[in-house]
Short mmCIF file of C-alpha atoms and ligand atoms in Angstrom, two decimals:
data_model
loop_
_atom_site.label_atom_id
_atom_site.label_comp_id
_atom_site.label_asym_id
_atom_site.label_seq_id
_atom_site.Cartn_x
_atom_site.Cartn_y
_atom_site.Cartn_z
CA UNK A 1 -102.32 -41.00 63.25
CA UNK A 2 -100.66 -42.05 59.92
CA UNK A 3 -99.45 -39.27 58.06
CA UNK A 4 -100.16 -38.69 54.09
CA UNK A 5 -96.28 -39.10 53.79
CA UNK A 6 -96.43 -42.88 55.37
CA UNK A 7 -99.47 -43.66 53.91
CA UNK A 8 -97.89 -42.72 50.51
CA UNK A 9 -95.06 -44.69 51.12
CA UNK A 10 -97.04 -47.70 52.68
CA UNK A 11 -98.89 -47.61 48.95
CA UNK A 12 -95.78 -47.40 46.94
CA UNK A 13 -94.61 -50.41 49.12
CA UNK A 14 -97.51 -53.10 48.20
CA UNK A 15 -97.82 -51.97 44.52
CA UNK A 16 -94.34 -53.00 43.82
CA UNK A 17 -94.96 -56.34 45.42
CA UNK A 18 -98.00 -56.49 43.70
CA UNK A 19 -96.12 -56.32 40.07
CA UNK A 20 -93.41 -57.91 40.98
CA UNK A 21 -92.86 -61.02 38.60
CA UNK A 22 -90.14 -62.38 41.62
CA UNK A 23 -92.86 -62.45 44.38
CA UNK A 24 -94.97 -64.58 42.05
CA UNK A 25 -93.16 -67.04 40.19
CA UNK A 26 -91.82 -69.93 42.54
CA UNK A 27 -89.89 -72.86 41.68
CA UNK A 28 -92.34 -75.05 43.59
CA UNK A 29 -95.27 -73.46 42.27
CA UNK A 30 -96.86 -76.62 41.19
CA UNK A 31 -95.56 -78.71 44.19
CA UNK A 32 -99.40 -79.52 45.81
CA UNK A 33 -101.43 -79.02 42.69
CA UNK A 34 -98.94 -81.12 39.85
CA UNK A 35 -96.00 -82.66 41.69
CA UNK A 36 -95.30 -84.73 38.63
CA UNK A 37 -94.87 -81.81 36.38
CA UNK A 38 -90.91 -81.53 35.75
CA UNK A 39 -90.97 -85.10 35.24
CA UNK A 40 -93.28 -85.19 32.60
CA UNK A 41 -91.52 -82.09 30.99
CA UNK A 42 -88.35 -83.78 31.13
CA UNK A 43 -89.58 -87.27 29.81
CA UNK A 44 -91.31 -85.46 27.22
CA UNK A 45 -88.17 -83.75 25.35
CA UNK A 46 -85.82 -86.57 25.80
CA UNK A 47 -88.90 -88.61 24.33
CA UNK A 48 -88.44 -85.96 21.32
CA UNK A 49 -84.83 -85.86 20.93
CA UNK A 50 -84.76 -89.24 20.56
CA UNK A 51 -86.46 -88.63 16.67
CA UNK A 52 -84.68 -85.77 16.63
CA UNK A 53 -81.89 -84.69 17.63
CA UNK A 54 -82.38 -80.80 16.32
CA UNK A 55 -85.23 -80.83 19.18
CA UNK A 56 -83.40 -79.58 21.73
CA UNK A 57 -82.07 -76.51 19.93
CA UNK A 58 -85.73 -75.68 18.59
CA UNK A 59 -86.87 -75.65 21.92
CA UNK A 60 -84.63 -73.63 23.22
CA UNK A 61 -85.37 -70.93 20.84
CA UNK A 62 -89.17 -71.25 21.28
CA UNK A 63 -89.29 -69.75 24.50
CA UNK A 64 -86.22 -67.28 23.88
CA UNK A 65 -89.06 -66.13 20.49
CA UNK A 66 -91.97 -66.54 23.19
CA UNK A 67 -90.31 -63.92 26.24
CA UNK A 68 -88.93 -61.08 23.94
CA UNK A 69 -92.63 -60.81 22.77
CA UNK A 70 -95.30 -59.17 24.84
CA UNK A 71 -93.64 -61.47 28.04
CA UNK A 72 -93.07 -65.50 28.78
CA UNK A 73 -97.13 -65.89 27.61
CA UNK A 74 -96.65 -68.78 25.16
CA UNK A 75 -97.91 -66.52 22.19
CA UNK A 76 -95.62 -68.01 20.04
CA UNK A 77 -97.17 -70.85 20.09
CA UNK A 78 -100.70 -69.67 19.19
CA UNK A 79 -101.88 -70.95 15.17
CA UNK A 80 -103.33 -68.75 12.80
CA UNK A 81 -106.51 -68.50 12.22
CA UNK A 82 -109.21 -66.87 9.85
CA UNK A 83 -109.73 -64.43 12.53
CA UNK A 84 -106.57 -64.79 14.62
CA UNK A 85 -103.40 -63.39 13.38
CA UNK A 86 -101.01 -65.89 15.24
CA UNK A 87 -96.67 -64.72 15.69
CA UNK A 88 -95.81 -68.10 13.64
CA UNK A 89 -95.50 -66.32 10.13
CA UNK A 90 -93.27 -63.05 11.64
CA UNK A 91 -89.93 -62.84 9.74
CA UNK A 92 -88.07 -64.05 12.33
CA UNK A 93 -90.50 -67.21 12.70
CA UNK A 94 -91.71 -67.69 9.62
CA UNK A 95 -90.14 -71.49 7.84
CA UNK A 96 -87.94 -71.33 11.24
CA UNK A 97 -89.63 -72.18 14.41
CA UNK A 98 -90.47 -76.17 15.25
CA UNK A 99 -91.01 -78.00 18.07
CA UNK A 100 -94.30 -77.19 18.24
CA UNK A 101 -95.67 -80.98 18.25
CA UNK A 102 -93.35 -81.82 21.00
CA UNK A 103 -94.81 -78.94 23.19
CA UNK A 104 -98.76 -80.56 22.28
CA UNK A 105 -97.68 -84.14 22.96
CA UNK A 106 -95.96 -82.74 26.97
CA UNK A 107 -99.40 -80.35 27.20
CA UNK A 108 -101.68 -83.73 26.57
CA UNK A 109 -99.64 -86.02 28.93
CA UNK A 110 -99.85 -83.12 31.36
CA UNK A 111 -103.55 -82.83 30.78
CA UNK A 112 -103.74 -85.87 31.47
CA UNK A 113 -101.93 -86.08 34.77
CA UNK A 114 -103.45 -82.71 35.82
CA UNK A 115 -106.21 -81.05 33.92
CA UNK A 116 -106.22 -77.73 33.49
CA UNK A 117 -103.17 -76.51 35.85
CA UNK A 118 -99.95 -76.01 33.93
CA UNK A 119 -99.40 -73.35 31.76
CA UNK A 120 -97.90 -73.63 27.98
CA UNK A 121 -95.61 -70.94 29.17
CA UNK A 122 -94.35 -72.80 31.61
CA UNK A 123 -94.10 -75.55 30.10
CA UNK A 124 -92.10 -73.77 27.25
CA UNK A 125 -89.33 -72.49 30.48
CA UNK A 126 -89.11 -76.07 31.45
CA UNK A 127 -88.38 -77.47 27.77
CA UNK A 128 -85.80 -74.74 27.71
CA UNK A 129 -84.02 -75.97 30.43
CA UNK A 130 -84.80 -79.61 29.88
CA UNK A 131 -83.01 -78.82 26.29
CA UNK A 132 -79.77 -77.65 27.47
CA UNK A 133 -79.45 -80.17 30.14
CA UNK A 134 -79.84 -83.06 27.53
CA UNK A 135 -77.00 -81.40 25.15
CA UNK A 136 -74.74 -81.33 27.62
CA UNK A 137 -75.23 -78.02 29.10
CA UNK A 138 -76.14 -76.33 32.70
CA UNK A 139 -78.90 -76.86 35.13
CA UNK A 140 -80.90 -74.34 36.51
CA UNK A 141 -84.42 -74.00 39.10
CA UNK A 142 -86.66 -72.94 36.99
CA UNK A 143 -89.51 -70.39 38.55
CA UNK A 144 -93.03 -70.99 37.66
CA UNK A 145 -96.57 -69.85 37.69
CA UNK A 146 -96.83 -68.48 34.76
CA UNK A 147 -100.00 -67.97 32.65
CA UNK A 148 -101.05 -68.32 28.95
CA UNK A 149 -101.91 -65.03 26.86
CA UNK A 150 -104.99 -65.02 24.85
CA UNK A 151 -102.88 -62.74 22.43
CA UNK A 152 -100.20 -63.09 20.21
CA UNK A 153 -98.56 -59.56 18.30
CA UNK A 154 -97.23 -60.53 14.79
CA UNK A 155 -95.63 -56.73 15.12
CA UNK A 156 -93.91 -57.99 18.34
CA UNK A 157 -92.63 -61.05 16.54
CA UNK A 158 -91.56 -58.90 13.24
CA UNK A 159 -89.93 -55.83 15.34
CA UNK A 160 -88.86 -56.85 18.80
CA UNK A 161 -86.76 -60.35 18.18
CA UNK A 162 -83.16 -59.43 17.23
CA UNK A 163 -81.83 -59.45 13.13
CA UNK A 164 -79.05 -61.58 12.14
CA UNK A 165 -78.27 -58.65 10.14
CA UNK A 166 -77.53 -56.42 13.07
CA UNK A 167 -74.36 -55.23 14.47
CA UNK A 168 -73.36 -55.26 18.62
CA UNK A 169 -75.44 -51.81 19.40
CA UNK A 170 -78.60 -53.40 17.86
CA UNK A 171 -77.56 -56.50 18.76
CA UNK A 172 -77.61 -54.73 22.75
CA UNK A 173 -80.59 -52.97 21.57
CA UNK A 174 -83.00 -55.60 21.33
CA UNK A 175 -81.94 -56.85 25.07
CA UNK A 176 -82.32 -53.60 26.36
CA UNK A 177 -85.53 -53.20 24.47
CA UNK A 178 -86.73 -55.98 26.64
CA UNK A 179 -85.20 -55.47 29.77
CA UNK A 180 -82.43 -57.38 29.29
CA UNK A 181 -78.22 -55.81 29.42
CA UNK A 182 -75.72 -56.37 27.27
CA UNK A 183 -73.98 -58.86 28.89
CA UNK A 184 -77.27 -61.25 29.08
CA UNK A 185 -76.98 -61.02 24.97
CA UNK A 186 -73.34 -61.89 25.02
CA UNK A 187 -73.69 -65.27 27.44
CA UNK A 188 -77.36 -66.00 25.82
CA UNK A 189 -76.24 -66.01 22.51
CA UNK A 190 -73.97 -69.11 23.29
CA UNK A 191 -77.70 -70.55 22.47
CA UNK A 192 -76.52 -70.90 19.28
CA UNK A 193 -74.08 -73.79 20.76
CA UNK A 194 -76.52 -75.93 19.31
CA UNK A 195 -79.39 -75.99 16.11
CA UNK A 196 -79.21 -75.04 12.91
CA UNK A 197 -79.46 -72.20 10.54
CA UNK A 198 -81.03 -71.74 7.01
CA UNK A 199 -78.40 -70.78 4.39
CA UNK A 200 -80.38 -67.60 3.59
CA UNK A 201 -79.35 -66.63 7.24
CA UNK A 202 -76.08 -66.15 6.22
CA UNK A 203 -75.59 -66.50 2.17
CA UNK A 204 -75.31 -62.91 1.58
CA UNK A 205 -71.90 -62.98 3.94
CA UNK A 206 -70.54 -65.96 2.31
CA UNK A 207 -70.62 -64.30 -1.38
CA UNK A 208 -71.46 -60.67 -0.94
CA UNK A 209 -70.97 -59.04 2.56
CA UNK A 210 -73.18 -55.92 2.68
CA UNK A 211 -72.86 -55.25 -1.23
CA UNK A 212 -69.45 -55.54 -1.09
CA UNK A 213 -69.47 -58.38 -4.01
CA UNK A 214 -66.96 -60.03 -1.76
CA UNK A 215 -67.62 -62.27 1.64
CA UNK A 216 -66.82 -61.13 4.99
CA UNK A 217 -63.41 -60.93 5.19
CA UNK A 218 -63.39 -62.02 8.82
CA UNK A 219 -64.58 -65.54 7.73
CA UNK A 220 -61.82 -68.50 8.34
CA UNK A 221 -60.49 -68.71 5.01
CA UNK A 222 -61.15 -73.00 5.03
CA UNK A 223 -64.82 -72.44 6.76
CA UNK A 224 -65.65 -70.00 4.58
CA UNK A 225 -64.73 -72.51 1.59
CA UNK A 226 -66.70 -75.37 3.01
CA UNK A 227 -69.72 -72.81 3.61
CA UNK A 228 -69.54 -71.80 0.11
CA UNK A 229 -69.92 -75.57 -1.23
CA UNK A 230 -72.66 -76.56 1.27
CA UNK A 231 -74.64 -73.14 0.03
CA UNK A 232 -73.74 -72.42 -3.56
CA UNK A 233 -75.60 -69.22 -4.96
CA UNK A 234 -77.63 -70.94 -6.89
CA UNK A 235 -79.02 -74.06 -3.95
CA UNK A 236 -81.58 -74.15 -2.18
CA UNK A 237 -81.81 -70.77 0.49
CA UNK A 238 -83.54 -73.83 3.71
CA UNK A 239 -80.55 -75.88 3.26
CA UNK A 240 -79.03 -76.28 6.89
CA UNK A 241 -75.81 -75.88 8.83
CA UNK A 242 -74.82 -75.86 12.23
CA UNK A 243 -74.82 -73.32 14.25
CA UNK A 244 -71.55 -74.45 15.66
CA UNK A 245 -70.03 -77.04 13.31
CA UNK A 246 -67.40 -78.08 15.76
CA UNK A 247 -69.68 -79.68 18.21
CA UNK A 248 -72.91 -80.14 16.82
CA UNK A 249 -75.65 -80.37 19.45
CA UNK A 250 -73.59 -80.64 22.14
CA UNK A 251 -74.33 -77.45 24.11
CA UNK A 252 -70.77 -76.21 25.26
CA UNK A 253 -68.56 -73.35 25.11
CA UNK A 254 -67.22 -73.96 21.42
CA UNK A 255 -69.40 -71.69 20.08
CA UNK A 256 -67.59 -68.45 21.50
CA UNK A 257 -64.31 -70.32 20.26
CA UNK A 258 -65.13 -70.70 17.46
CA UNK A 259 -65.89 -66.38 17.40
CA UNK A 260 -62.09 -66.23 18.11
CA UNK A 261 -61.33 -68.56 15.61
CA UNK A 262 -63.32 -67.06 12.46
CA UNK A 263 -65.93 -70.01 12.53
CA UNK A 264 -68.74 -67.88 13.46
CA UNK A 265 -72.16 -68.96 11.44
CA UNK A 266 -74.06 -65.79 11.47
CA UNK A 267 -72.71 -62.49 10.70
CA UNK A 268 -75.11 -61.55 14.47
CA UNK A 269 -72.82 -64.11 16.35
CA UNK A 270 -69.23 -63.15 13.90
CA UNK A 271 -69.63 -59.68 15.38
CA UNK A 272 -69.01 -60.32 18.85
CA UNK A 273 -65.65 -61.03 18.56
CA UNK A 274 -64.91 -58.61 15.70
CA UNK A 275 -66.31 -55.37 17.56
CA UNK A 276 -63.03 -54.39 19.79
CA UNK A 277 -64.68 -53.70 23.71
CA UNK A 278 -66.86 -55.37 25.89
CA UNK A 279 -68.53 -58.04 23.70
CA UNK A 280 -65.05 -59.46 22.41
CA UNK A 281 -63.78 -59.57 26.20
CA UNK A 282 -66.93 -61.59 27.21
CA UNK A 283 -66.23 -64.63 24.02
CA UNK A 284 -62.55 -64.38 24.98
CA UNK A 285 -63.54 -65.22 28.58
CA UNK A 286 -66.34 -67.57 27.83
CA UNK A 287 -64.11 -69.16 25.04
CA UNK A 288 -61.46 -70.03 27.92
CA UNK A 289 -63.92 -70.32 30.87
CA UNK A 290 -67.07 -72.80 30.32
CA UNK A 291 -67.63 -73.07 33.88
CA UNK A 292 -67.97 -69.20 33.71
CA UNK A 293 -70.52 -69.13 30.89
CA UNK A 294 -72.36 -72.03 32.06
CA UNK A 295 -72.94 -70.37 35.09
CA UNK A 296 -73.99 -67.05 33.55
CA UNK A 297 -75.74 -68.78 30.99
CA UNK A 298 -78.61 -70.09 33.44
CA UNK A 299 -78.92 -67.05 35.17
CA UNK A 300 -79.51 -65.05 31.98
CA UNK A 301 -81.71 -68.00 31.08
CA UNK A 302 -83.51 -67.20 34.61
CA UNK A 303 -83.86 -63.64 33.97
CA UNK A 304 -85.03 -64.22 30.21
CA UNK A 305 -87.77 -66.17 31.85
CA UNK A 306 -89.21 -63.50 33.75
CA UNK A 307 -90.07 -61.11 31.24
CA UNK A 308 -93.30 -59.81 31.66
CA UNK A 309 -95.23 -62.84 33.01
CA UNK A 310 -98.92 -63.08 32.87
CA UNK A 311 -99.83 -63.75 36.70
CA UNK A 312 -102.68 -65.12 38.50
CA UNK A 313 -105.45 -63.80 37.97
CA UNK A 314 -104.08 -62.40 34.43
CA UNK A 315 -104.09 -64.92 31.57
CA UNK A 316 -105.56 -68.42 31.54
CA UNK A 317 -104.46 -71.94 31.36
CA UNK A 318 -104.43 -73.18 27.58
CA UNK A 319 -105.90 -76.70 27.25
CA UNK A 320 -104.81 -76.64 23.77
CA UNK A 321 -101.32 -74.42 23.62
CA UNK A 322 -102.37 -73.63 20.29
CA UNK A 323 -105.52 -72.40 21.26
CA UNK A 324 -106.07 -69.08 22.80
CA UNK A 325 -108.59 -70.09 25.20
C1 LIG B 1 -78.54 -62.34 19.79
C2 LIG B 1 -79.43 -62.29 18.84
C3 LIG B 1 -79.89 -63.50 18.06
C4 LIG B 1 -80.04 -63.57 16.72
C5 LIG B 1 -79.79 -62.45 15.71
C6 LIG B 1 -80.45 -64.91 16.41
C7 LIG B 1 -80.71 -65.38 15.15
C8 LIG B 1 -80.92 -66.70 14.82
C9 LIG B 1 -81.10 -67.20 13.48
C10 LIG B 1 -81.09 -66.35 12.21
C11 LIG B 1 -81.24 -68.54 13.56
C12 LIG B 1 -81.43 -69.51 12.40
C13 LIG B 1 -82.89 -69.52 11.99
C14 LIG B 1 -83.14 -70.21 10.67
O1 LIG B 1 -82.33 -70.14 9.77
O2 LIG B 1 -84.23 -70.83 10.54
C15 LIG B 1 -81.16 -68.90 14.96
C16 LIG B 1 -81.25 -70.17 15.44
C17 LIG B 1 -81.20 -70.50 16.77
N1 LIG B 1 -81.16 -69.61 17.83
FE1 LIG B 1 -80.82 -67.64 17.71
N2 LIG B 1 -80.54 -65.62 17.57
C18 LIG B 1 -80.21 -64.80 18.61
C19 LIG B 1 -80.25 -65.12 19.95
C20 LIG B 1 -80.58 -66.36 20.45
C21 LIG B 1 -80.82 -66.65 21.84
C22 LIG B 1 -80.82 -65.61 22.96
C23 LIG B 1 -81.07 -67.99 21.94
C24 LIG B 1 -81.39 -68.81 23.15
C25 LIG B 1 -80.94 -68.55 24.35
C26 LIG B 1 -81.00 -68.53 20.59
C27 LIG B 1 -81.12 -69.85 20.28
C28 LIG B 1 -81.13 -70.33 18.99
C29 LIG B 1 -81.11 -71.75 18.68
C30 LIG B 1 -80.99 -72.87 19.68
C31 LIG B 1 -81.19 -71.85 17.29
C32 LIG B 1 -81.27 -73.14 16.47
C33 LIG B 1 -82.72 -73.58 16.40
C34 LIG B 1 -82.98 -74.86 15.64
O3 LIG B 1 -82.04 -75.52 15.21
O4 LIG B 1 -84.18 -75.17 15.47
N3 LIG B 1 -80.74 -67.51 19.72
N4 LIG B 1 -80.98 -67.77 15.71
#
């Protein structure tokens, strides 16, 4: 006879493989039901980069501003509506998220290929990947099977994605917050390898850091300069510059050099090298070692995708990714 003891253990056994996102999400999810599907992903963003070549970058960020709220759902991409209160206009969105046409024109050649089987989130994991690969940058399997919410959380988009304001402990704090480590924000924030940031991002470092009436005095004297002319006080605050100016859209390791070298953009990325301990160690190493961060950089990319995934029989299969149903 089975004891209460096994019987309790037997229990704790299949719930964990119930919730586990790993047993669920398989890289050939789609292999009998949309075989084409990576293709079509693929096809899709280098049909996009092709008008523009910021694409890549915005996609990218789409479904890193999709997982850290409420899970890889595609609420991000959900539009407002007199009685829907979508994530688009959060702070951290608001003016600043794109790619959004590119994701409807991959969901409508999809829907055409196969009706009503892949997900927006998925789609958004793929893009991702399909991004980095174009710019230059390292291949990964992505997992898949994962649904659409019927929910977005504007609080989730406003609280839970990281500040370009914030030092390395909030900076770690936002990972953590998500179920991410530290070192996963180090390696992922090479992201910023490639895009674009508004010169409101990072004005108040270039004239005043942190009410100091001077700018951060760990700016490259000759960067800071050229910052200063391409946003003057008085231009316009959406003006952009590169996230890494060395190597514009190519997604590569320059970015953490460009830490060491006082060439980082935002004061969020600057601060990785300046705080003395684990974060500097990781840009030193990634600034000498691209093999190294390419490597890490798609399996923090992996686990990023994970987060919380809506799975069979949870969520639903968008036909419209803006549409919550
Ligand atoms: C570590 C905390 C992070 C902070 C504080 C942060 C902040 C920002 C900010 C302020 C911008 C510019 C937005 C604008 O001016 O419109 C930006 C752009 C961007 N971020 Fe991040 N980010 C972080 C992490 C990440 C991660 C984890 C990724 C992806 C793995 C990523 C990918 C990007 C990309 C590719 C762009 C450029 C997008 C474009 O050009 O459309 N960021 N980020």
């Amino acid at each position: 006879m089975i004891s209460t003891y096994s019987l309790l253990l037997l229990l704790i056994a299949t719930s964990s493989l119930a919730f586990s996102a790993e047993a669920a999400l398989a890289t050939g999810y789609y292999d009998s039901t949309c075989p084409q599907v990576e293709k079509i992903v693929k096809a899709g963003v280098a049909n996009a980069a092709q008008s523009d070549s910021r694409l890549p970058a915005s996609l990218l960020r789409l479904h890193f501003h999709d997982c850290f709220v409420q899970g890889c759902d595609a609420s991000v991409l959900l539009d407002d509506t007199p009685t829907f209160k979508g994530e688009k206009t959060a702070g951290p969105n608001n003016n600043s998220i794109r790619g959004f046409e590119a994701i409807d024109a991959i969901k409508s050649s999809l829907e055409s290929s196969c009706k009503g089987v892949v997900s927006c989130a998925d789609i958004l994991a793929l893009a991702a990947r399909d991004s980095v690969v174009l710019s230059g940058g390292p291949s990964w399997e992505v997992p898949l099977g994962r649904r659409d919410s019927i929910t977005a959380s504007f609080s989730g988009a406003t609280n839970r994605l990281p500040s370009f304001f914030s030092d390395v402990n909030g900076l770690i704090k936002s990972f953590t917050d998500v179920g991410l480590t530290a070192e996963d924000m180090f390696t992922l924030s090479g992201g910023h390898s490639i895009g674009q940031a508004r010169c409101l991002a990072f004005v108040s470092r270039i004239f005043n850091d942190s009410g100091s009436g001077s700018p951060d005095p760990s700016i490259r004297p000759s960067f800071l300069s050229a910052l200063q002319s391409k946003c003057p006080q008085t231009g316009s605050l959406s003006s952009l510059q590169p996230l890494d100016a060395t190597t514009i859209n190519k997604f590569d390791n320059q970015y953490y050099l460009n830490l060491v070298l006082g060439k980082g953009l935002l004061h969020s990325d600057q601060v990785l090298f300046n705080t003395v301990g684990v974060a500097r160690n990781f840009v030193k190493a990634y600034s000498a070692d691209q093999s190294k961060f390419f490597s890490n950089f798609a399996g923090s990319m992996i686990k990023m995708g994970k987060l919380s995934p809506l799975l069979a029989p949870k969520g639903i299969i968008r036909s419209n990714c803006r549409v919550p149903r």
